[in-house]
Coordinates of C-alpha atoms and ligand atoms in Angstrom, one line a residue:
X245 CA 92.4 102.0 67.6
X246 CA 94.4 102.5 70.3
X247 CA 94.6 102.2 74.1
X248 CA 95.5 105.7 75.4
X249 CA 96.7 104.6 78.8
X250 CA 99.1 102.1 77.6
X251 CA 100.2 104.0 74.8
X252 CA 100.9 107.2 76.4
X253 CA 102.5 105.9 79.5
X254 CA 104.1 102.7 78.4
X255 CA 104.2 102.4 74.7
X256 CA 106.0 105.5 74.1
X257 CA 108.9 104.0 75.9
X258 CA 109.2 101.0 73.7
X259 CA 112.7 99.9 73.0
X260 CA 114.3 102.4 75.2
X261 CA 117.5 101.4 77.2
X262 CA 117.4 104.4 79.5
X263 CA 116.8 103.7 83.2
X264 CA 113.3 103.2 84.6
X265 CA 113.9 101.7 88.3
X266 CA 116.8 102.0 90.3
X267 CA 116.8 99.4 92.9
X268 CA 118.3 99.2 96.3
X269 CA 120.6 96.4 95.4
X270 CA 122.2 98.8 92.6
X271 CA 120.6 97.1 89.7
X272 CA 118.6 99.1 87.2
X273 CA 115.7 98.3 85.4
X274 CA 115.5 99.8 81.8
X275 CA 112.1 100.7 80.0
X276 CA 112.9 98.0 77.7
X277 CA 113.2 95.2 80.2
X278 CA 110.2 96.5 82.1
X279 CA 108.2 96.6 79.1
X280 CA 109.1 93.0 78.4
X281 CA 108.2 91.8 81.7
X282 CA 104.7 93.5 81.4
X283 CA 104.3 92.0 77.9
X284 CA 104.9 88.5 79.5
X285 CA 102.4 89.1 82.1
X286 CA 99.9 90.4 79.7
X287 CA 100.2 86.9 77.9
X288 CA 99.9 84.9 81.2
X289 CA 96.5 86.8 81.8
X290 CA 95.2 86.3 78.3
X291 CA 96.1 82.7 78.2
X292 CA 94.6 82.3 81.6
X293 CA 91.3 83.2 79.8
X294 CA 91.2 86.8 81.2
X295 CA 89.3 89.0 78.6
X296 CA 89.2 92.9 78.5
X297 CA 87.5 94.3 81.2
X298 CA 88.0 91.7 83.6
X299 CA 89.5 92.5 87.1
X300 CA 92.9 91.5 88.3
X301 CA 93.3 91.8 91.9
X302 CA 96.7 92.1 93.4
X303 CA 97.8 92.1 97.0
X304 CA 101.5 91.9 96.7
X305 CA 104.5 93.6 98.2
X306 CA 106.0 96.5 96.3
X307 CA 108.5 95.2 93.5
X308 CA 109.2 96.2 90.0
X309 CA 107.2 93.0 88.9
X310 CA 104.3 94.5 90.9
X311 CA 104.5 97.5 88.6
X312 CA 104.8 95.5 85.8
X313 CA 101.5 93.7 86.6
X314 CA 99.8 97.2 86.6
X315 CA 101.3 97.9 83.0
X316 CA 100.3 94.5 81.9
X317 CA 96.7 95.0 82.8
X318 CA 96.8 98.4 81.1
X319 CA 98.2 96.6 77.6
X320 CA 95.9 93.5 77.9
X321 CA 92.9 96.0 78.8
X322 CA 92.2 94.5 82.3
X323 CA 91.2 96.3 85.4
X324 CA 93.9 96.7 88.0
X325 CA 92.8 96.3 91.5
X326 CA 95.7 97.0 93.9
X327 CA 95.0 96.1 97.7
X328 CA 96.8 97.1 100.9
X329 CA 99.1 94.5 101.9
X330 CA 97.6 94.9 105.3
X331 CA 94.6 93.6 104.6
X332 CA 93.3 90.6 106.4
X333 CA 91.8 87.6 104.8
X334 CA 88.1 88.7 105.9
X335 CA 88.9 92.1 104.3
X336 CA 90.1 90.4 101.0
X337 CA 87.2 88.1 100.9
X338 CA 84.9 91.2 100.6
X339 CA 86.9 92.7 97.7
X340 CA 87.4 89.3 95.9
X341 CA 83.8 89.0 95.9
X342 CA 82.7 92.4 95.3
X343 CA 85.1 92.9 92.3
X344 CA 84.6 89.7 90.8
X345 CA 88.3 89.5 90.1
X346 CA 89.3 86.7 87.4
X347 CA 92.6 86.6 88.8
X348 CA 94.1 87.3 92.3
X349 CA 97.6 87.7 92.5
X350 CA 99.2 87.6 96.3
X351 CA 102.1 86.5 97.7
X352 CA 103.0 82.9 97.9
X353 CA 102.6 82.8 101.8
X354 CA 98.9 83.9 101.2
X355 CA 98.1 81.4 98.4
X356 CA 96.5 78.3 100.5
X357 CA 94.0 80.9 102.2
X358 CA 93.1 83.0 99.2
X359 CA 92.8 80.1 96.6
X360 CA 89.3 78.8 98.0
X361 CA 88.1 82.3 98.2
X362 CA 89.1 83.2 94.7
X363 CA 87.8 79.9 93.3
X364 CA 84.4 80.4 95.1
X365 CA 83.8 83.6 93.2
X366 CA 85.1 82.2 89.9
X367 CA 88.5 83.6 89.8
X368 CA 92.1 81.8 90.3
X369 CA 95.2 82.6 92.4
X370 CA 98.7 83.2 91.0
X371 CA 101.6 84.3 93.4
X372 CA 104.1 87.1 93.2
X373 CA 106.6 87.5 96.3
X374 CA 108.5 90.4 97.3
X375 CA 111.7 89.2 95.5
X376 CA 110.0 88.8 92.2
X377 CA 109.7 85.1 92.2
X378 CA 106.2 83.2 92.2
X379 CA 103.9 81.1 89.7
X380 CA 102.9 84.4 87.9
X381 CA 106.5 85.0 87.1
X382 CA 107.2 81.1 86.4
X383 CA 104.6 81.4 83.9
X384 CA 105.8 84.6 82.5
X385 CA 109.3 83.6 81.9
X386 CA 108.0 81.1 79.0
X387 CA 105.9 83.8 77.3
X388 CA 107.2 86.0 74.3
X389 CA 108.3 89.5 75.3
X390 CA 106.1 91.6 73.2
X391 CA 102.2 91.6 73.2
X392 CA 99.8 93.1 71.0
X393 CA 98.2 96.1 72.9
X394 CA 94.3 95.5 73.1
X395 CA 92.3 98.2 72.1
X396 CA 90.5 100.5 74.4
X397 CA 88.7 103.7 74.7
X398 CA 89.6 106.2 77.3
X399 CA 86.5 105.9 78.9
X400 CA 87.1 102.2 79.7
X401 CA 88.0 101.4 83.2
X402 CA 91.6 101.1 84.0
X403 CA 91.6 100.4 87.8
X404 CA 89.3 100.0 90.7
X405 CA 90.6 101.4 94.1
X406 CA 88.4 100.2 97.0
X407 CA 87.6 103.0 99.6
X408 CA 85.6 102.3 102.4
X409 CA 82.5 104.1 103.6
X410 CA 80.6 105.5 106.4
X411 CA 78.5 102.5 106.6
X412 CA 81.5 100.4 106.8
X413 CA 81.1 98.6 103.3
X414 CA 84.0 99.4 101.0
X415 CA 83.2 100.7 97.8
X416 CA 85.2 100.2 94.4
X417 CA 85.8 103.6 92.9
X418 CA 86.1 102.8 89.1
X419 CA 88.6 104.8 87.4
X420 CA 88.8 105.4 83.6
X421 CA 91.9 105.5 81.5
X422 CA 91.0 109.3 81.0
X423 CA 90.9 110.1 84.5
X424 CA 94.3 108.8 85.4
X425 CA 96.0 110.3 82.0
X426 CA 94.2 113.7 82.3
X427 CA 95.6 114.1 85.7
X428 CA 99.1 112.7 84.8
X429 CA 99.5 114.9 82.2
X430 CA 98.3 117.9 84.1
X431 CA 100.6 117.4 86.9
X432 CA 103.4 117.1 84.8
X433 CA 102.8 120.5 83.6
X434 CA 102.3 121.9 86.9
X435 CA 105.1 120.5 88.6
X436 CA 107.6 120.7 85.8
X437 CA 108.5 117.0 85.6
X438 CA 110.9 116.1 82.8
X439 CA 112.8 113.1 81.7
X440 CA 115.5 114.5 83.7
X441 CA 113.8 113.6 87.0
X442 CA 114.6 110.8 89.1
X443 CA 111.9 110.5 91.6
X444 CA 112.6 109.2 95.2
X445 CA 109.8 106.5 95.4
X446 CA 109.0 105.4 99.0
X447 CA 105.2 105.2 98.9
X448 CA 103.2 101.9 98.7
X449 CA 102.1 101.4 95.2
X450 CA 98.3 100.3 96.1
X451 CA 97.0 104.0 96.5
X452 CA 96.6 106.9 94.5
X453 CA 99.5 108.5 95.8
X454 CA 102.2 106.0 95.1
X455 CA 100.5 104.6 91.7
X456 CA 98.8 107.1 89.9
X457 CA 100.5 110.4 91.1
X458 CA 104.0 109.3 91.5
X459 CA 104.4 106.7 89.0
X460 CA 102.1 107.8 86.1
X461 CA 104.0 111.2 86.4
X462 CA 107.3 109.6 85.8
X463 CA 105.9 107.2 83.0
X464 CA 104.2 110.3 81.1
X465 CA 108.0 112.0 80.9
X466 CA 110.1 109.1 80.8
X467 CA 112.0 109.9 83.9
X468 CA 113.4 107.2 86.3
X469 CA 112.6 106.3 89.8
X470 CA 114.5 105.1 93.0
X471 CA 112.3 102.4 94.0
X472 CA 112.4 101.8 97.8
X473 CA 110.3 99.1 99.1
X474 CA 108.9 101.2 101.8
X475 CA 109.7 104.5 103.8
X476 CA 112.9 103.8 105.5
X477 CA 114.8 106.9 106.8
X478 CA 118.2 105.4 106.3
X479 CA 117.4 104.4 102.6
X480 CA 116.1 107.8 102.0
X481 CA 118.8 109.8 103.2
X482 CA 121.3 107.4 101.5
X483 CA 119.4 107.6 98.1
X484 CA 118.4 111.5 98.1
X485 CA 122.0 112.6 96.8
X486 CA 120.7 110.6 93.3
X487 CA 117.3 112.1 93.2
X488 CA 115.5 115.3 92.1
X489 CA 112.3 115.1 93.7
X490 CA 110.2 113.2 96.3
X491 CA 106.6 112.7 97.3
X492 CA 105.3 111.7 100.4
X493 CA 102.5 111.7 103.3
X494 CA 103.1 114.1 106.0
X495 CA 104.7 111.3 108.3
X496 CA 107.6 110.9 105.9
X497 CA 108.5 114.7 106.5
X498 CA 108.0 114.6 110.2
X499 CA 110.0 111.5 110.6
X500 CA 112.8 113.1 108.4
X501 CA 113.0 116.3 110.2
X502 CA 113.2 114.1 113.6
X503 CA 116.6 112.9 111.9
X504 CA 119.5 114.9 112.3
X505 CA 121.0 113.6 109.2
X506 CA 118.4 115.3 107.2
X507 CA 120.1 118.7 106.5
X508 CA 120.3 121.6 104.0
X509 CA 123.2 120.0 102.3
X510 CA 121.4 116.6 101.7
X511 CA 118.4 118.4 99.7
X512 CA 120.2 121.3 98.3
X513 CA 120.2 119.7 94.8
X514 CA 116.6 118.8 94.9
X515 CA 114.0 120.1 92.9
X516 CA 110.6 119.4 94.5
X517 CA 109.1 117.9 97.4
X518 CA 105.5 117.2 97.5
X519 CA 103.0 116.6 100.4
X520 CA 99.6 115.1 100.2
X521 CA 96.9 112.6 101.3
X522 CA 96.7 114.2 104.7
X523 CA 97.1 117.7 106.3
X524 CA 100.5 119.0 106.4
X525 CA 101.0 121.0 109.7
X526 CA 101.9 124.6 108.9
X527 CA 104.4 124.2 111.6
X528 CA 106.1 121.1 109.8
X529 CA 106.1 123.4 106.6
X530 CA 107.9 126.0 108.2
X531 CA 110.5 123.5 110.1
X532 CA 110.9 122.2 106.7
X533 CA 111.7 125.4 105.2
X534 CA 114.1 126.5 107.9
X535 CA 116.0 123.1 107.8
X536 CA 116.5 122.7 104.1
X537 CA 115.4 126.0 102.3
X538 CA 112.6 124.0 100.3
X539 CA 109.1 124.9 100.6
X540 CA 107.1 121.8 100.6
X541 CA 104.5 121.9 97.6
X542 CA 101.1 120.5 99.3
X543 CA 98.3 119.2 97.2
X544 CA 94.9 117.7 97.6
X545 CA 93.5 114.7 96.3
X546 CA 91.0 111.6 96.6
X547 CA 90.7 108.2 95.5
X548 CA 87.8 109.1 93.5
X549 CA 89.0 112.0 91.8
X550 CA 93.1 112.0 91.9
X551 CA 94.4 115.3 92.3
X552 CA 92.3 118.3 92.7
X553 CA 94.3 121.2 93.9
X554 CA 97.8 121.9 94.1
X555 CA 100.1 124.8 95.7
X556 CA 101.9 126.4 92.7
X557 CA 105.3 125.4 91.5
X558 CA 106.4 129.2 91.0
X559 CA 104.9 131.7 93.4
X560 CA 103.9 131.4 97.0
X561 CA 103.3 127.9 98.6
X562 CA 101.1 128.8 101.3
X563 CA 101.4 126.5 104.3
X564 CA 98.1 125.3 105.7
X565 CA 96.6 125.3 102.3
X566 CA 96.3 123.0 99.4
X567 CA 96.6 125.7 96.8
X568 CA 94.5 126.2 93.7
X569 CA 92.3 124.3 91.8
X570 CA 94.2 122.4 89.0
X571 CA 93.7 123.3 85.3
X572 CA 90.5 121.6 84.1
X573 CA 89.3 121.1 87.5
X574 CA 86.3 123.1 88.7
X575 CA 85.9 123.4 92.7
X576 CA 83.2 124.8 94.4
X577 CA 82.3 125.7 98.4
X578 CA 78.7 124.5 98.8
X579 CA 75.9 123.9 101.3
X580 CA 74.3 120.6 101.5
X581 CA 72.3 121.2 98.1
X582 CA 75.2 121.9 95.9
X583 CA 74.7 125.6 95.8
X584 CA 78.0 127.9 96.0
X585 CA 78.6 129.7 99.2
X586 CA 79.8 133.3 99.2
X587 CA 83.5 133.5 98.9
X588 CA 85.3 132.7 101.9
X589 CA 82.6 130.8 103.6
X590 CA 83.4 127.5 104.8
X591 CA 81.2 124.6 103.2
X592 CA 81.4 121.4 101.5
X593 CA 84.3 121.1 98.9
X594 CA 82.3 119.7 95.4
X595 CA 85.0 119.0 92.3
X596 CA 84.2 118.4 88.8
X597 CA 86.7 117.5 85.8
X598 CA 88.2 114.9 83.7
X599 CA 89.6 113.4 86.8
X600 CA 86.4 112.6 88.8
X601 CA 85.8 108.7 88.6
X602 CA 83.1 107.1 86.9
X603 CA 80.9 105.8 89.9
X604 CA 81.2 103.0 92.7
X605 CA 81.1 99.4 91.2
X606 CA 77.7 97.9 91.3
X607 CA 76.4 100.5 93.9
X608 CA 74.2 102.9 91.8
X609 CA 72.9 104.3 95.1
X610 CA 76.2 105.2 96.6
X611 CA 77.2 106.6 93.2
X612 CA 74.3 108.8 93.1
X613 CA 74.6 109.9 96.7
X614 CA 78.2 111.1 95.8
X615 CA 78.3 111.9 92.3
X616 CA 75.7 114.7 91.4
X617 CA 74.1 114.3 87.8
X618 CA 75.9 117.6 86.8
X619 CA 79.3 115.9 87.3
X620 CA 80.3 117.2 90.5
X621 CA 81.5 115.0 93.2
X622 CA 80.8 115.5 96.9
X623 CA 84.1 115.4 98.4
X624 CA 82.8 115.0 102.3
X625 CA 85.8 117.6 102.7
X626 CA 85.2 120.9 104.2
X627 CA 86.9 123.9 103.1
X628 CA 87.0 127.5 102.2
X629 CA 88.5 129.7 99.6
X630 CA 90.8 132.9 100.8
X631 CA 90.8 136.2 99.1
X632 CA 93.7 135.0 97.0
X633 CA 92.0 131.9 95.7
X634 CA 94.1 129.1 97.9
X635 CA 91.8 126.5 99.0
X636 CA 91.8 125.4 102.7
X637 CA 90.6 122.2 103.7
X638 CA 89.2 122.8 107.5
X639 CA 87.4 119.4 108.3
X640 CA 85.5 116.7 107.2
X641 CA 81.9 116.2 106.9
X642 CA 82.7 112.6 106.6
X643 CA 83.5 110.2 109.7
X644 CA 87.1 109.3 108.5
X645 CA 90.3 109.1 110.3
X646 CA 93.6 109.8 108.3
X647 CA 96.5 107.7 109.9
X648 CA 99.9 108.1 108.5
X649 CA 98.1 108.6 105.1
X650 CA 95.7 105.7 105.2
X651 CA 91.9 106.2 105.3
X652 CA 90.1 104.5 108.4
X653 CA 86.3 104.5 108.6
X654 CA 85.2 104.1 112.1
X655 CA 82.0 102.4 111.2
X656 CA 84.1 99.4 110.1
X657 CA 85.8 99.3 113.4
X658 CA 82.5 100.0 115.2
X659 CA 80.9 97.0 113.8
X660 CA 83.6 94.5 114.9
X661 CA 83.5 96.1 118.5
X662 CA 79.9 96.1 118.5
X663 CA 79.9 92.4 117.8
X664 CA 82.0 91.6 120.8
X665 CA 80.7 89.7 124.2
X666 CA 79.7 92.0 126.7
X667 CA 79.7 95.4 124.4
X668 CA 76.6 97.2 124.1
X669 CA 78.0 99.9 122.0
X670 CA 81.1 101.8 120.7
X671 CA 82.4 104.9 119.3
X672 CA 85.6 105.3 117.2
X673 CA 87.3 108.4 116.9
X674 CA 90.5 110.0 115.6
X675 CA 92.9 112.0 117.9
X676 CA 96.0 113.7 117.0
X677 CA 99.2 111.7 116.9
X678 CA 102.8 113.2 116.7
X679 CA 104.0 110.4 114.2
X680 CA 100.5 109.4 112.0
X681 CA 98.9 112.7 112.3
X682 CA 95.8 111.0 113.7
X683 CA 95.1 107.8 115.3
X684 CA 92.4 105.6 116.4
X685 CA 90.9 105.7 119.9
X686 CA 88.1 103.0 120.5
X687 CA 85.6 103.9 123.2
X688 CA 83.2 101.1 124.5
X689 CA 80.3 100.8 126.5
X690 CA 79.6 97.6 128.3
X691 CA 76.2 95.8 128.3
X692 CA 74.4 96.3 131.9
X693 CA 76.3 93.9 134.4
X694 CA 78.9 93.0 132.0
X695 CA 82.7 93.9 132.2
X696 CA 84.1 93.1 128.8
X697 CA 87.5 91.7 128.2
X698 CA 89.5 94.4 126.5
X699 CA 92.4 92.0 125.3
X700 CA 89.9 89.4 123.8
X701 CA 88.2 92.4 122.0
X702 CA 91.7 93.6 120.5
X703 CA 92.3 90.0 119.6
X704 CA 89.4 89.8 117.7
X705 CA 89.8 93.3 115.9
X706 CA 93.5 91.7 115.1
X707 CA 91.7 88.9 113.2
X708 CA 89.3 91.0 111.1
X709 CA 91.2 94.3 110.5
X710 CA 94.4 95.4 108.8
X711 CA 96.7 96.4 111.4
X712 CA 96.7 100.1 110.7
X713 CA 92.9 100.2 111.7
X714 CA 93.4 98.9 115.1
X715 CA 92.5 101.3 117.8
X716 CA 95.6 102.2 119.5
X717 CA 93.8 102.0 122.7
X718 CA 90.3 101.0 123.9
X719 CA 88.5 102.8 126.5
X720 CA 85.4 101.7 128.3
X721 CA 82.7 104.5 129.3
X722 CA 79.5 104.5 131.2
X723 CA 77.8 105.9 128.3
X724 CA 78.5 107.6 124.9
X725 CA 77.5 111.5 124.9
X726 CA 74.5 112.0 122.6
X727 CA 72.5 115.1 121.4
X728 CA 68.8 115.4 121.4
X729 CA 68.4 113.3 118.4
X730 CA 70.3 110.5 120.3
X731 CA 73.2 110.8 117.8
X732 CA 76.8 110.2 119.3
X733 CA 78.6 113.3 119.6
X734 CA 81.9 112.7 118.3
X735 CA 83.0 116.1 118.9
X736 CA 82.5 115.9 122.4
X737 CA 84.9 112.9 122.3
X738 CA 87.4 114.1 120.4
X739 CA 87.8 117.2 122.5
X740 CA 87.9 115.2 125.6
X741 CA 90.7 112.8 124.5
X742 CA 92.7 115.0 122.0
X743 CA 95.8 115.2 124.2
X744 CA 95.9 111.3 124.6
X745 CA 98.7 110.6 122.1
X746 CA 100.5 113.8 122.8
X747 CA 104.4 113.0 122.4
X748 CA 105.5 111.2 125.4
X749 CA 102.3 110.3 126.8
X750 CA 101.6 106.6 127.6
X751 CA 98.5 105.2 126.8
X752 CA 96.7 101.7 127.9
X753 CA 93.5 100.1 127.3
X754 CA 91.1 100.5 130.3
X755 CA 88.0 102.0 132.0
X756 CA 87.9 105.8 132.2
Ligands
MLC1009 C1 101.9 101.4 109.6 N1 101.3 101.1 110.7 C2 100.4 101.9 110.7 C3 100.5 102.7 109.5 N2 101.5 102.3 109.0 N3 99.6 102.2 111.7 C4 98.6 103.3 111.5 N4 98.8 104.2 110.3 C5 99.6 103.8 109.4 N5 99.6 104.7 108.2 C6 101.3 99.9 111.8 C7 102.6 99.1 111.3 O1 101.7 97.8 111.0 C8 103.1 98.9 112.7 O2 102.5 97.8 113.5 C9 103.0 100.1 113.5 O3 102.1 100.8 112.9 C10 104.5 100.9 113.2 O4 104.9 100.7 112.1 P1 105.7 101.7 111.5 O5 107.1 100.9 111.3 O6 105.8 103.0 112.3 O7 105.2 101.9 110.1 P2 105.8 102.1 108.8 O8 105.8 100.6 108.0 O9 107.0 103.0 108.9 O10 104.5 102.9 108.0 C11 104.3 104.0 108.1 C12 104.2 104.9 107.0 C13 103.6 104.3 106.0 C14 103.8 106.4 107.2 C15 105.5 105.0 106.4 O11 101.9 104.0 106.5 C16 103.0 104.9 104.8 O12 103.8 104.5 103.9 N6 102.0 105.4 104.7 C17 101.6 106.0 103.2 C18 100.1 105.9 103.1 C19 99.7 106.2 101.4 O13 100.4 106.2 100.5 N7 98.7 107.0 101.3 C20 98.1 107.5 100.1 C21 96.7 107.3 99.8 S1 95.8 108.0 98.4 P3 103.0 97.0 114.5 O14 102.0 96.2 115.0 O15 104.2 96.2 113.7 O16 104.0 98.0 115.5 C22 95.2 109.5 99.3 C23 94.7 110.5 98.0 C24 95.8 111.2 98.0 O17 94.9 109.4 100.1 O18 95.5 112.5 98.2 O19 96.9 111.2 97.8
AMP1010 P1 91.6 108.5 100.1 O1 90.1 108.5 100.1 O2 92.5 107.9 100.6 O3 91.8 109.0 98.7 O4 91.8 110.0 100.8 C1 91.3 111.4 100.3 C2 91.2 112.3 101.5 O5 92.4 112.6 102.0 C3 90.6 113.5 101.2 O6 89.1 113.6 101.0 C4 91.0 114.4 102.3 O7 90.2 114.3 103.6 C5 92.2 113.9 102.7 N1 93.5 114.5 101.9 C6 94.2 114.3 100.9 N2 95.0 115.4 100.5 C7 94.9 116.2 101.7 C8 95.8 117.4 102.1 N3 96.9 118.0 101.3 N4 95.2 117.9 103.2 C9 94.3 117.7 103.8 N5 93.5 116.6 103.3 C10 94.1 115.8 102.5

């Protein structure tokens, strides 16, 4: 028996004294040290009574130990459930309850708030702080540094990643070992990664991009990473000379281009810049090439599918496109019933392949609505394929805002706004933003004769939703535009407010 995910990404590096993580303080963590930490954590989880298939929820800052927790889950056959550090207690309560996590790992500062919640749903809390301290690591220190890897099948679950939905309720996307491994192997080949690669890693590790794309690729080849806690232009510029490659969301690239220190000299040794998670403007692509001589390689993925398409490593990286379907991934442009449309037409993107998830945790209806019986996943993205086979994403068939690479489902915010005193109804839309690509605008209509307190409403939003979901501005309207069916016409609102956050413009809450 075996454990494909652990064996192929982690186990193959057992005993290696080569560098895995290069930290900001100048120290290096070798593969051997990293795997010892993971093994100790796997012992802790097992001794706490966790069994294969149990969920481990983690809301922790990015650290080597946080990554070792992922490895430990793989080794002990546990399902890893990373959570955005910005989530509020309200949001976390839902994830803990819905996943039935047996172990919740959080920063020491959240322990008192999360312990009763975890216990209410049959779990327990251990802490892991940004500096690697905390009760989890205290327990780990007393454990042996090797662990007998638990047998798993490639079709067993490896991770849950929660993705919000158009109904406002988040869904746990169930990813199998094979989903993760197949994608990592494909990307290694497509993007020519080798053990010589040093990846500049500044993405968060609670999403597909930073955890599965970036980290799994480096693990698969035995390369190393410059492990930055977050995106900080000073650190990126300082460490780039030691790197070969970088992955980021478009905001990384627009911010770097805004920095005069980011020059062709600084990047001339770099092998690859990858962008994804949100549309990269053709203009950013062109500016980047002009400044550095490098063409950013844009790819397209999702939480439910990992990576679906990529521009070519060799050959033309076409700006404004997400390239070709990856080997093994089938991609069609369809009508609403899943029938392929003629070449060149715009339709819904559907994908099938070993990368496509197993469904949403305990939500069979939602799974059936998005994952067809024939295995095609309905992405909710609208696209077309040009005459050379490049996929263009032209819009979304789902009500989704992507801000700085984070997904925000308007419904979730509308539910909070609608619940506030004096608010009759609301509409939340995404509007262009120079830094985040898109940002959140909240539009509310008052109940007759009422004048809602916009500051109090923002206070309520702050209490229940993560910061990145907060409307950057609230506007009170007399009514929302509706079509003859009574449906709010968000496209009209988006057109009306599209210049709201243009560079330099100042925005304030208020009445329209
Ligand atoms: C931070 N803030 C955001 C935000 N990130 N607000 C909206 N959108 C975001 N993405 C908040 C902060 O809390 C802060 O609030 C204020 O906005 C300004 O913060 P900042 O200092 O400018 O932000 P910063 O910390 O620098 O973060 C910006 C960022 C970060 C772009 C570097 O958001 C980031 O790393 N994004 C990557 C997301 C990602 O990995 N996505 C992959 C998803 S996987 P205040 O109140 O303090 O001012 C996926 C599949 C695929 O989509 O295809 O890959
Ligand atoms: P998530 O649910 O966070 O995984 O986000 C997935 C969504 O991000 C996709 O459905 C797309 O809408 C969007 N996305 C990812 N990569 C790209 C890209 N390169 N260009 C445009 N949109 C993208």
